[in-house]
């Protein structure tokens, strides 16, 4: 039999091992990709155009498409998501049928594999609405995809605003709208901002629903009605055509840019949420 | 003259009968204290006076509460009622904004935007709440930098800024230290001249010190009410006597 101390030691060891395992793999992946790719990331790689013939291998069009996609998806999903969260927390009667339906829908939406969104976007936005392969069709699809995250996280941020604020505000005769706009939303803003930054990560990270709806034209989109290729889709395309060492290098270089981008977004989320925790209430 | 006339008031939280046929008149420009053990319904009754119970789901109210002869559960605009019956809560609950913004919040919510007018209202309210001298040089700093007692006086100033007729206080000093409590109690000496004050308190000595009238509640019933002196010195009901002499509660 193991003594109490020995058991403690074994368990401690296991816990440490698991932690080290996780950290190790994260660092390994990041290191592996960056070390293979960083040598090919230079100013020209970031600012050059891309051509299929291989004359130009830059990722500038993909960066622009990604920015378009992020901005447009958020512009569509953020107002709808935040307003839904406000409705659910401040207006709807807790436990009403409508609330249950909305909750069920957002939870189901969150559980659907993203390729299904792509399929839906392809048939509905691209086909039925006739938007064709375009940034707009992609952004609409991604907007639906990130809605659950925005709704849930914003809801939690709004619920975390102390009841005492609402009481005090209503106690002063302030209207519900005034209370929400002037008191609750500012207090919940760090949490809502976290939701939006998380969604940006999601938008950048998706590939399947994006190439099914926004297509993969690797040039700078002239407008939101043009097709565009985001960074992740670009990486996906590159990895399907890995014939030469050069192809590999370009894939790793693109992956490096993506990873740095995602790490930066995570950092921003951390900064915001640490401000959120310190937020004065 | 009475500010509130409460007639046959029953209140239910779901099935829980929290207030049982309360009949009580609250006189104009006096301090009325509600005393009684925890769960006796005194805070609930206070919150029926400005309809704060509306915020809680599942509350049903029967009977009538008249404020200046208008039944507040029948024909009164709730928001207007609340601007006339301000409320100070148990825990100081300043908004996460500057001292100035806190005091101006209610008036701005009513649509007042003139900076000069607001400045004047803020100063007057802070003076009435005996806070002006302590904060006049840092009106635009965050309210959370104030001490607990100062925060509670800020909440009183925020209420006064609405120029209400009534100030409802829900155990306003229970979260404060004795010195901060003493300051609020001395402040109430001034408030009683201008406002009808209704205060819920756990401290019988506090009720004795500041209240003109006292009402004693037990298990949702109003057991006895009258002049504070009479309630504390010669209560009519044995239960009142038991509570104030510390037999229970």
Short mmCIF file of C-alpha atoms in Angstrom, two decimals:
data_model
loop_
_atom_site.label_atom_id
_atom_site.label_comp_id
_atom_site.label_asym_id
_atom_site.label_seq_id
_atom_site.Cartn_x
_atom_site.Cartn_y
_atom_site.Cartn_z
CA UNK A 1 0.00 0.00 0.00
CA UNK A 2 1.09 3.48 -0.74
CA UNK A 3 1.27 5.85 2.14
CA UNK A 4 -0.74 9.06 2.11
CA UNK A 5 2.39 11.01 1.25
CA UNK A 6 3.27 8.73 -1.63
CA UNK A 7 -0.24 8.99 -3.07
CA UNK A 8 0.02 12.73 -2.83
CA UNK A 9 3.33 12.66 -4.64
CA UNK A 10 2.00 10.46 -7.46
CA UNK A 11 -1.07 12.61 -7.98
CA UNK A 12 0.99 15.76 -7.88
CA UNK A 13 3.31 14.29 -10.45
CA UNK A 14 0.42 13.37 -12.75
CA UNK A 15 -1.06 16.84 -12.53
CA UNK A 16 2.27 18.44 -13.32
CA UNK A 17 2.83 16.04 -16.17
CA UNK A 18 -0.52 16.89 -17.76
CA UNK A 19 0.19 20.57 -17.46
CA UNK A 20 3.64 20.23 -18.97
CA UNK A 21 2.24 18.03 -21.75
CA UNK A 22 -0.27 20.73 -22.74
CA UNK A 23 2.20 23.58 -22.63
CA UNK A 24 4.81 21.52 -24.43
CA UNK A 25 2.55 20.74 -27.39
CA UNK A 26 1.42 24.31 -27.75
CA UNK A 27 4.99 25.56 -27.70
CA UNK A 28 6.13 22.79 -29.99
CA UNK A 29 3.50 23.53 -32.63
CA UNK A 30 4.15 27.25 -32.49
CA UNK A 31 7.89 26.69 -32.60
CA UNK A 32 7.68 24.14 -35.42
CA UNK A 33 5.60 26.37 -37.64
CA UNK A 34 7.36 29.60 -36.90
CA UNK A 35 10.82 28.10 -37.27
CA UNK A 36 9.88 26.60 -40.62
CA UNK A 37 8.10 29.68 -41.87
CA UNK A 38 9.67 32.79 -40.41
CA UNK A 39 12.59 32.74 -42.87
CA UNK A 40 10.16 33.27 -45.77
CA UNK A 41 8.12 36.00 -44.14
CA UNK A 42 9.48 39.29 -45.35
CA UNK A 43 8.00 42.60 -46.35
CA UNK A 44 7.55 41.46 -49.95
CA UNK A 45 5.73 38.29 -48.86
CA UNK A 46 3.24 40.36 -46.89
CA UNK A 47 2.73 43.15 -49.43
CA UNK A 48 2.98 41.27 -52.76
CA UNK A 49 0.13 40.01 -54.85
CA UNK A 50 -0.37 36.36 -55.61
CA UNK A 51 -0.58 34.65 -58.95
CA UNK A 52 -1.22 31.06 -59.81
CA UNK A 53 1.66 30.97 -62.18
CA UNK A 54 4.06 31.44 -59.30
CA UNK A 55 5.44 34.78 -60.44
CA UNK A 56 4.09 36.40 -57.32
CA UNK A 57 3.61 34.57 -54.03
CA UNK A 58 2.66 37.38 -51.64
CA UNK A 59 -0.33 37.21 -49.33
CA UNK A 60 -1.48 40.82 -49.44
CA UNK A 61 -4.81 39.99 -51.18
CA UNK A 62 -5.52 37.37 -48.50
CA UNK A 63 -4.79 39.85 -45.72
CA UNK A 64 -7.16 42.36 -47.31
CA UNK A 65 -9.85 39.72 -47.80
CA UNK A 66 -9.45 38.60 -44.19
CA UNK A 67 -9.83 42.17 -42.95
CA UNK A 68 -12.93 42.64 -45.14
CA UNK A 69 -14.36 39.38 -43.83
CA UNK A 70 -13.71 40.22 -40.17
CA UNK A 71 -15.11 43.74 -40.46
CA UNK A 72 -18.21 42.76 -42.38
CA UNK A 73 -19.05 39.68 -40.29
CA UNK A 74 -18.75 41.68 -37.09
CA UNK A 75 -20.73 44.58 -38.55
CA UNK A 76 -23.57 42.13 -39.21
CA UNK A 77 -23.33 39.88 -36.14
CA UNK A 78 -22.31 42.30 -33.37
CA UNK A 79 -25.44 44.51 -33.33
CA UNK A 80 -27.78 41.53 -33.69
CA UNK A 81 -25.91 39.52 -31.04
CA UNK A 82 -25.63 42.29 -28.48
CA UNK A 83 -29.24 43.35 -28.95
CA UNK A 84 -30.38 39.74 -28.55
CA UNK A 85 -28.35 39.53 -25.34
CA UNK A 86 -29.97 42.74 -24.08
CA UNK A 87 -33.39 41.38 -24.94
CA UNK A 88 -32.72 38.10 -23.16
CA UNK A 89 -31.34 39.70 -20.01
CA UNK A 90 -33.24 42.96 -19.63
CA UNK A 91 -36.54 42.64 -21.46
CA UNK A 92 -37.66 39.03 -21.69
CA UNK A 93 -39.38 37.44 -18.75
CA UNK A 94 -37.05 34.81 -17.35
CA UNK A 95 -38.26 31.36 -18.31
CA UNK A 96 -40.75 32.55 -20.95
CA UNK A 97 -41.32 30.33 -23.97
CA UNK A 98 -39.66 32.77 -26.34
CA UNK A 99 -36.51 32.89 -24.20
CA UNK A 100 -36.39 29.11 -24.15
CA UNK A 101 -36.70 29.00 -27.94
CA UNK A 102 -33.94 31.58 -28.40
CA UNK A 103 -31.68 29.77 -25.92
CA UNK A 104 -32.29 26.44 -27.63
CA UNK A 105 -31.54 27.96 -31.03
CA UNK A 106 -28.30 29.62 -29.96
CA UNK A 107 -27.12 26.47 -28.24
CA UNK A 108 -27.96 24.36 -31.28
CA UNK A 109 -26.28 26.86 -33.57
CA UNK A 110 -23.13 26.62 -31.47
CA UNK A 111 -23.08 22.84 -31.84
CA UNK A 112 -23.43 22.61 -35.62
CA UNK A 113 -20.23 21.69 -37.53
CA UNK A 114 -19.02 24.69 -39.46
CA UNK A 115 -19.10 22.89 -42.83
CA UNK A 116 -22.89 22.77 -42.48
CA UNK A 117 -22.95 26.55 -42.25
CA UNK A 118 -20.87 26.54 -45.40
CA UNK A 119 -23.33 24.32 -47.17
CA UNK A 120 -26.21 26.49 -46.08
CA UNK A 121 -24.40 29.66 -47.13
CA UNK A 122 -23.57 28.08 -50.47
CA UNK A 123 -27.17 27.18 -51.24
CA UNK A 124 -28.90 30.16 -49.67
CA UNK A 125 -26.66 33.23 -49.82
CA UNK A 126 -24.64 32.25 -52.88
CA UNK A 127 -27.45 30.50 -54.72
CA UNK A 128 -30.95 31.55 -53.69
CA UNK A 129 -30.11 35.18 -52.89
CA UNK A 130 -27.83 35.25 -55.91
CA UNK A 131 -24.92 36.87 -54.12
CA UNK A 132 -22.51 34.52 -55.85
CA UNK A 133 -19.15 33.69 -54.31
CA UNK A 134 -18.53 36.95 -52.50
CA UNK A 135 -17.18 38.50 -49.33
CA UNK A 136 -20.80 39.39 -48.49
CA UNK A 137 -22.03 35.81 -48.76
CA UNK A 138 -19.07 34.66 -46.66
CA UNK A 139 -19.62 37.35 -44.04
CA UNK A 140 -23.33 36.54 -43.75
CA UNK A 141 -22.48 32.88 -43.24
CA UNK A 142 -19.79 33.64 -40.67
CA UNK A 143 -22.11 36.10 -38.94
CA UNK A 144 -24.54 33.26 -38.22
CA UNK A 145 -21.64 31.11 -37.11
CA UNK A 146 -20.36 33.61 -34.52
CA UNK A 147 -23.78 34.76 -33.29
CA UNK A 148 -23.99 32.17 -30.48
CA UNK A 149 -20.61 33.20 -29.07
CA UNK A 150 -21.51 36.87 -29.15
CA UNK A 151 -24.93 36.29 -27.60
CA UNK A 152 -23.73 34.02 -24.83
CA UNK A 153 -20.66 36.02 -23.86
CA UNK A 154 -22.52 39.35 -23.99
CA UNK A 155 -25.35 37.86 -21.96
CA UNK A 156 -22.90 36.78 -19.27
CA UNK A 157 -21.28 40.21 -19.27
CA UNK A 158 -24.67 41.91 -18.90
CA UNK A 159 -25.84 39.54 -16.18
CA UNK A 160 -22.60 40.20 -14.28
CA UNK A 161 -23.56 43.88 -13.94
CA UNK A 162 -24.78 44.08 -10.34
CA UNK A 163 -28.50 44.22 -9.72
CA UNK A 164 -27.76 47.10 -7.32
CA UNK A 165 -27.01 49.37 -10.30
CA UNK A 166 -30.33 48.60 -11.91
CA UNK A 167 -32.18 49.10 -8.64
CA UNK A 168 -30.48 52.42 -8.03
CA UNK A 169 -31.17 53.59 -11.56
CA UNK A 170 -34.83 52.55 -11.59
CA UNK A 171 -35.09 53.97 -8.07
CA UNK A 172 -34.16 57.35 -9.52
CA UNK A 173 -36.99 57.07 -12.02
CA UNK A 174 -34.70 56.38 -14.98
CA UNK A 175 -36.27 54.53 -17.89
CA UNK A 176 -35.20 51.06 -18.87
CA UNK A 177 -33.62 52.27 -22.10
CA UNK A 178 -31.64 54.97 -20.28
CA UNK A 179 -30.51 52.45 -17.68
CA UNK A 180 -29.34 50.03 -20.36
CA UNK A 181 -27.58 52.58 -22.56
CA UNK A 182 -25.99 54.72 -19.88
CA UNK A 183 -25.33 52.23 -17.12
CA UNK A 184 -25.52 48.58 -18.03
CA UNK A 185 -23.85 48.58 -21.45
CA UNK A 186 -20.85 50.67 -20.34
CA UNK A 187 -20.40 48.39 -17.33
CA UNK A 188 -20.67 45.28 -19.53
CA UNK A 189 -18.50 46.70 -22.32
CA UNK A 190 -15.25 44.88 -21.46
CA UNK A 191 -17.12 41.56 -21.55
CA UNK A 192 -18.83 42.42 -24.82
CA UNK A 193 -15.49 43.49 -26.29
CA UNK A 194 -14.04 40.12 -25.27
CA UNK A 195 -16.90 38.42 -27.11
CA UNK A 196 -16.14 40.40 -30.24
CA UNK A 197 -12.41 39.68 -30.12
CA UNK A 198 -13.10 35.98 -29.63
CA UNK A 199 -15.35 36.10 -32.68
CA UNK A 200 -12.57 37.68 -34.72
CA UNK A 201 -10.45 34.66 -33.86
CA UNK A 202 -13.24 32.41 -35.03
CA UNK A 203 -13.70 34.31 -38.30
CA UNK A 204 -9.99 34.18 -39.06
CA UNK A 205 -9.80 30.51 -38.14
CA UNK A 206 -12.63 29.14 -40.31
CA UNK A 207 -11.87 27.69 -43.71
CA UNK A 208 -14.61 25.37 -45.01
CA UNK A 209 -17.62 27.70 -44.63
CA UNK A 210 -15.53 30.52 -46.09
CA UNK A 211 -14.36 28.94 -49.30
CA UNK A 212 -17.82 27.51 -49.90
CA UNK A 213 -19.33 31.00 -49.78
CA UNK A 214 -16.64 33.59 -50.43
CA UNK A 215 -14.81 31.47 -52.96
CA UNK A 216 -11.06 31.53 -53.38
CA UNK A 217 -10.14 34.20 -55.84
CA UNK A 218 -6.67 35.21 -54.75
CA UNK A 219 -6.82 38.87 -55.62
CA UNK A 220 -7.86 41.94 -53.75
CA UNK A 221 -11.67 42.12 -53.79
CA UNK A 222 -12.92 45.33 -55.37
CA UNK A 223 -16.05 45.33 -53.26
CA UNK A 224 -17.96 43.09 -50.88
CA UNK A 225 -19.67 41.57 -53.91
CA UNK A 226 -16.39 40.14 -55.17
CA UNK A 227 -14.96 36.81 -54.21
CA UNK A 228 -11.97 36.82 -51.88
CA UNK A 229 -9.62 34.34 -50.29
CA UNK A 230 -8.92 34.66 -46.59
CA UNK A 231 -5.60 33.69 -45.05
CA UNK A 232 -6.90 30.42 -43.67
CA UNK A 233 -8.48 29.43 -46.98
CA UNK A 234 -5.23 30.35 -48.67
CA UNK A 235 -3.32 28.10 -46.31
CA UNK A 236 -5.80 25.35 -47.01
CA UNK A 237 -5.33 25.77 -50.76
CA UNK A 238 -1.56 25.78 -50.41
CA UNK A 239 -1.56 22.57 -48.38
CA UNK A 240 -3.60 20.79 -51.05
CA UNK A 241 -0.90 21.51 -53.60
CA UNK A 242 2.34 20.75 -51.82
CA UNK A 243 4.58 19.57 -54.63
CA UNK A 244 7.85 21.42 -54.20
CA UNK A 245 9.91 22.57 -51.26
CA UNK A 246 8.88 26.09 -52.25
CA UNK A 247 5.20 25.21 -51.78
CA UNK A 248 5.99 23.94 -48.30
CA UNK A 249 7.88 27.08 -47.46
CA UNK A 250 5.04 29.29 -48.60
CA UNK A 251 2.53 27.25 -46.59
CA UNK A 252 4.64 27.56 -43.45
CA UNK A 253 5.16 31.26 -44.04
CA UNK A 254 1.40 31.76 -44.32
CA UNK A 255 0.86 29.64 -41.23
CA UNK A 256 3.38 31.75 -39.36
CA UNK A 257 1.49 34.92 -40.20
CA UNK A 258 -1.77 33.26 -39.11
CA UNK A 259 -0.33 32.03 -35.83
CA UNK A 260 1.14 35.40 -34.98
CA UNK A 261 -2.23 36.95 -35.76
CA UNK A 262 -4.09 34.48 -33.55
CA UNK A 263 -1.59 34.91 -30.70
CA UNK A 264 -2.05 38.66 -30.94
CA UNK A 265 -5.81 38.27 -30.75
CA UNK A 266 -5.49 36.05 -27.71
CA UNK A 267 -3.23 38.62 -26.11
CA UNK A 268 -5.78 41.36 -26.76
CA UNK A 269 -8.52 39.19 -25.27
CA UNK A 270 -6.38 38.64 -22.18
CA UNK A 271 -5.73 42.35 -21.82
CA UNK A 272 -9.41 43.19 -22.13
CA UNK A 273 -10.58 40.48 -19.77
CA UNK A 274 -7.97 41.36 -17.17
CA UNK A 275 -9.32 44.90 -17.32
CA UNK A 276 -12.75 43.31 -17.08
CA UNK A 277 -11.85 41.51 -13.86
CA UNK A 278 -10.39 44.63 -12.40
CA UNK A 279 -13.37 46.63 -13.68
CA UNK A 280 -14.68 48.55 -10.80
CA UNK A 281 -17.74 46.78 -9.63
CA UNK B 1 -51.31 65.20 6.94
CA UNK B 2 -50.13 61.89 5.58
CA UNK B 3 -47.67 61.23 2.77
CA UNK B 4 -48.65 57.59 2.45
CA UNK B 5 -51.89 55.87 3.32
CA UNK B 6 -51.60 52.12 3.23
CA UNK B 7 -54.92 50.27 3.32
CA UNK B 8 -55.43 46.51 3.61
CA UNK B 9 -52.19 45.79 1.84
CA UNK B 10 -51.39 42.16 1.09
CA UNK B 11 -48.29 41.10 -0.75
CA UNK B 12 -47.35 37.66 -2.04
CA UNK B 13 -44.05 36.37 -3.38
CA UNK B 14 -45.55 33.53 -5.37
CA UNK B 15 -47.41 31.61 -2.66
CA UNK B 16 -45.54 33.20 0.21
CA UNK B 17 -47.79 35.67 2.02
CA UNK B 18 -45.15 38.26 2.87
CA UNK B 19 -47.31 41.17 4.02
CA UNK B 20 -50.65 40.59 5.74
CA UNK B 21 -53.35 43.28 5.59
CA UNK B 22 -51.18 46.20 6.52
CA UNK B 23 -52.90 49.43 7.51
CA UNK B 24 -50.54 52.28 8.15
CA UNK B 25 -50.36 56.01 7.63
CA UNK B 26 -46.96 57.62 7.15
CA UNK B 27 -47.01 61.25 8.21
CA UNK B 28 -45.67 64.14 6.17
CA UNK B 29 -42.14 65.43 6.89
CA UNK B 30 -41.45 63.11 9.74
CA UNK B 31 -39.11 60.19 10.18
CA UNK B 32 -40.91 56.88 10.35
CA UNK B 33 -38.91 53.80 11.29
CA UNK B 34 -39.85 50.21 10.42
CA UNK B 35 -38.40 47.75 12.92
CA UNK B 36 -38.68 44.01 13.36
CA UNK B 37 -36.67 40.82 13.02
CA UNK B 38 -35.24 39.64 9.67
CA UNK B 39 -37.90 38.43 7.29
CA UNK B 40 -40.72 40.34 8.98
CA UNK B 41 -41.58 42.21 5.80
CA UNK B 42 -40.31 45.66 6.71
CA UNK B 43 -38.07 46.01 3.65
CA UNK B 44 -40.77 44.56 1.45
CA UNK B 45 -43.22 47.18 2.67
CA UNK B 46 -40.66 49.93 2.07
CA UNK B 47 -40.23 48.69 -1.48
CA UNK B 48 -43.95 48.75 -2.16
CA UNK B 49 -43.88 52.50 -1.49
CA UNK B 50 -41.91 53.27 -4.66
CA UNK B 51 -42.94 50.11 -6.48
CA UNK B 52 -39.46 48.61 -6.47
CA UNK B 53 -41.13 45.24 -6.01
CA UNK B 54 -42.19 45.55 -9.65
CA UNK B 55 -38.66 44.45 -10.55
CA UNK B 56 -39.21 41.08 -8.88
CA UNK B 57 -41.09 38.43 -10.82
CA UNK B 58 -44.03 36.71 -9.15
CA UNK B 59 -45.07 39.49 -6.78
CA UNK B 60 -48.79 40.12 -6.36
CA UNK B 61 -50.19 43.01 -4.41
CA UNK B 62 -53.68 43.58 -3.10
CA UNK B 63 -55.07 46.59 -1.27
CA UNK B 64 -54.12 50.16 -1.84
CA UNK B 65 -51.17 52.45 -1.22
CA UNK B 66 -52.02 56.11 -1.57
CA UNK B 67 -49.31 58.67 -2.10
CA UNK B 68 -50.67 62.20 -1.92
CA UNK B 69 -54.15 60.73 -2.42
CA UNK B 70 -53.29 58.89 -5.63
CA UNK B 71 -53.25 55.11 -5.58
CA UNK B 72 -49.74 54.26 -6.73
CA UNK B 73 -50.81 50.82 -7.93
CA UNK B 74 -53.67 52.20 -9.98
CA UNK B 75 -53.18 55.54 -11.61
CA UNK B 76 -49.60 56.68 -11.14
CA UNK B 77 -46.69 56.81 -13.56
CA UNK B 78 -44.08 54.58 -11.92
CA UNK B 79 -41.10 56.58 -13.11
CA UNK B 80 -42.61 59.80 -11.83
CA UNK B 81 -43.41 58.13 -8.52
CA UNK B 82 -39.80 57.06 -8.16
CA UNK B 83 -38.49 60.54 -8.85
CA UNK B 84 -40.69 61.76 -5.98
CA UNK B 85 -39.88 58.85 -3.66
CA UNK B 86 -36.13 58.38 -3.73
CA UNK B 87 -34.49 55.31 -2.31
CA UNK B 88 -31.24 54.67 -0.44
CA UNK B 89 -30.17 51.05 -0.26
CA UNK B 90 -28.57 48.85 2.34
CA UNK B 91 -25.20 48.60 0.66
CA UNK B 92 -23.81 51.81 -0.80
CA UNK B 93 -24.32 51.36 -4.55
CA UNK B 94 -22.76 54.26 -6.40
CA UNK B 95 -22.60 53.88 -10.17
CA UNK B 96 -19.20 53.12 -11.75
CA UNK B 97 -18.65 56.71 -12.82
CA UNK B 98 -17.47 60.02 -11.38
CA UNK B 99 -18.93 61.62 -8.27
CA UNK B 100 -20.48 64.37 -10.39
CA UNK B 101 -21.97 61.87 -12.86
CA UNK B 102 -23.45 59.90 -10.00
CA UNK B 103 -25.31 62.85 -8.55
CA UNK B 104 -26.39 64.15 -11.96
CA UNK B 105 -27.51 60.72 -13.22
CA UNK B 106 -31.18 60.96 -12.22
CA UNK B 107 -31.70 64.46 -13.56
CA UNK B 108 -29.97 63.56 -16.82
CA UNK B 109 -32.22 60.52 -17.08
CA UNK B 110 -35.15 62.93 -16.90
CA UNK B 111 -33.73 64.83 -19.83
CA UNK B 112 -31.95 67.73 -18.13
CA UNK B 113 -28.80 68.50 -20.13
CA UNK B 114 -27.89 72.07 -19.17
CA UNK B 115 -24.44 71.83 -17.61
CA UNK B 116 -24.86 74.92 -15.42
CA UNK B 117 -28.17 73.74 -14.02
CA UNK B 118 -26.74 70.30 -13.38
CA UNK B 119 -23.69 71.79 -11.67
CA UNK B 120 -25.96 73.75 -9.35
CA UNK B 121 -28.09 70.71 -8.58
CA UNK B 122 -25.03 68.54 -7.92
CA UNK B 123 -23.55 71.10 -5.53
CA UNK B 124 -26.80 71.62 -3.68
CA UNK B 125 -27.41 67.88 -3.33
CA UNK B 126 -23.87 67.21 -2.12
CA UNK B 127 -24.21 70.03 0.43
CA UNK B 128 -27.50 68.62 1.68
CA UNK B 129 -25.85 65.22 2.03
CA UNK B 130 -22.97 66.78 4.01
CA UNK B 131 -20.47 65.57 1.44
CA UNK B 132 -19.64 68.74 -0.47
CA UNK B 133 -16.64 69.83 1.58
CA UNK B 134 -15.05 66.42 1.31
CA UNK B 135 -15.42 66.03 -2.46
CA UNK B 136 -15.66 69.50 -3.97
CA UNK B 137 -12.09 69.31 -5.30
CA UNK B 138 -12.50 65.91 -6.88
CA UNK B 139 -15.99 65.90 -8.34
CA UNK B 140 -14.75 64.28 -11.52
CA UNK B 141 -12.86 61.44 -9.90
CA UNK B 142 -14.33 57.96 -9.71
CA UNK B 143 -16.93 57.43 -6.99
CA UNK B 144 -15.32 54.15 -5.95
CA UNK B 145 -12.43 56.11 -4.50
CA UNK B 146 -14.71 57.24 -1.67
CA UNK B 147 -14.97 55.45 1.66
CA UNK B 148 -18.05 53.35 2.41
CA UNK B 149 -19.65 56.08 4.49
CA UNK B 150 -18.91 58.71 1.85
CA UNK B 151 -20.35 56.42 -0.82
CA UNK B 152 -23.57 56.10 1.16
CA UNK B 153 -23.80 59.87 1.53
CA UNK B 154 -23.16 60.09 -2.21
CA UNK B 155 -26.14 57.78 -2.73
CA UNK B 156 -28.21 60.05 -0.50
CA UNK B 157 -27.02 63.06 -2.53
CA UNK B 158 -27.96 61.22 -5.72
CA UNK B 159 -31.45 60.78 -4.32
CA UNK B 160 -31.74 64.35 -3.06
CA UNK B 161 -30.70 65.64 -6.49
CA UNK B 162 -34.07 64.48 -7.80
CA UNK B 163 -35.70 66.91 -5.33
CA UNK B 164 -38.01 64.19 -4.06
CA UNK B 165 -40.74 64.51 -1.44
CA UNK B 166 -39.87 61.25 0.23
CA UNK B 167 -36.61 59.43 0.96
CA UNK B 168 -36.96 55.72 1.57
CA UNK B 169 -33.98 54.19 3.36
CA UNK B 170 -33.44 50.46 3.51
CA UNK B 171 -31.06 49.86 6.44
CA UNK B 172 -28.79 52.62 5.15
CA UNK B 173 -26.16 52.23 7.87
CA UNK B 174 -26.02 48.47 8.32
CA UNK B 175 -22.94 48.19 6.10
CA UNK B 176 -21.14 51.11 7.75
CA UNK B 177 -18.85 51.56 10.73
CA UNK B 178 -20.08 53.48 13.81
CA UNK B 179 -18.44 56.77 12.82
CA UNK B 180 -19.91 56.71 9.31
CA UNK B 181 -23.24 55.72 10.87
CA UNK B 182 -23.11 58.68 13.24
CA UNK B 183 -22.52 61.01 10.28
CA UNK B 184 -25.53 59.65 8.42
CA UNK B 185 -27.70 59.90 11.50
CA UNK B 186 -26.72 63.51 12.07
CA UNK B 187 -27.40 64.14 8.40
CA UNK B 188 -30.90 62.79 8.90
CA UNK B 189 -31.54 65.57 11.41
CA UNK B 190 -31.39 67.93 8.45
CA UNK B 191 -33.20 65.68 6.01
CA UNK B 192 -36.27 65.45 8.25
CA UNK B 193 -36.84 69.17 7.84
CA UNK B 194 -37.28 68.87 4.09
CA UNK B 195 -38.37 65.33 3.39
CA UNK B 196 -40.65 62.63 4.58
CA UNK B 197 -38.23 59.90 5.61
CA UNK B 198 -39.09 56.23 5.97
CA UNK B 199 -36.24 54.11 7.30
CA UNK B 200 -35.96 50.39 7.77
CA UNK B 201 -33.52 49.60 10.53
CA UNK B 202 -32.23 46.65 12.47
CA UNK B 203 -30.88 48.91 15.15
CA UNK B 204 -33.44 49.78 17.78
CA UNK B 205 -31.20 52.44 19.23
CA UNK B 206 -31.09 54.00 15.80
CA UNK B 207 -34.88 54.02 15.58
CA UNK B 208 -35.02 55.54 19.07
CA UNK B 209 -32.52 58.25 18.14
CA UNK B 210 -33.90 59.40 14.83
CA UNK B 211 -37.53 58.35 14.36
CA UNK B 212 -40.66 60.33 15.21
CA UNK B 213 -42.88 57.36 14.52
CA UNK B 214 -42.04 53.69 14.76
CA UNK B 215 -43.82 50.67 13.34
CA UNK B 216 -43.04 47.16 14.55
CA UNK B 217 -43.47 44.21 12.18
CA UNK B 218 -43.47 40.50 12.84
CA UNK B 219 -44.01 37.67 10.34
CA UNK B 220 -45.53 39.98 7.74
CA UNK B 221 -47.92 41.64 10.16
CA UNK B 222 -47.88 45.16 11.49
CA UNK B 223 -48.04 44.52 15.23
CA UNK B 224 -47.97 48.02 16.52
CA UNK B 225 -47.19 51.55 15.46
CA UNK B 226 -47.16 54.97 17.04
CA UNK B 227 -44.92 57.62 18.53
CA UNK B 228 -41.39 56.26 18.91
CA UNK B 229 -41.38 57.19 22.60
CA UNK B 230 -44.53 55.24 23.23
CA UNK B 231 -43.41 52.16 21.26
CA UNK B 232 -40.15 51.93 23.16
CA UNK B 233 -41.35 52.99 26.61
CA UNK B 234 -44.83 51.61 26.89
CA UNK B 235 -45.61 49.22 24.06
CA UNK B 236 -49.16 47.94 23.98
CA UNK B 237 -48.39 44.52 22.58
CA UNK B 238 -46.40 41.92 24.49
CA UNK B 239 -44.62 40.92 21.27
CA UNK B 240 -43.35 44.46 20.76
CA UNK B 241 -42.15 44.49 24.34
CA UNK B 242 -40.43 41.16 23.81
CA UNK B 243 -38.65 42.35 20.67
CA UNK B 244 -37.42 45.67 21.98
CA UNK B 245 -36.26 44.17 25.25
CA UNK B 246 -34.23 41.67 23.23
CA UNK B 247 -36.18 38.51 24.01
CA UNK B 248 -36.12 37.55 20.31
CA UNK B 249 -35.01 38.91 16.97
#
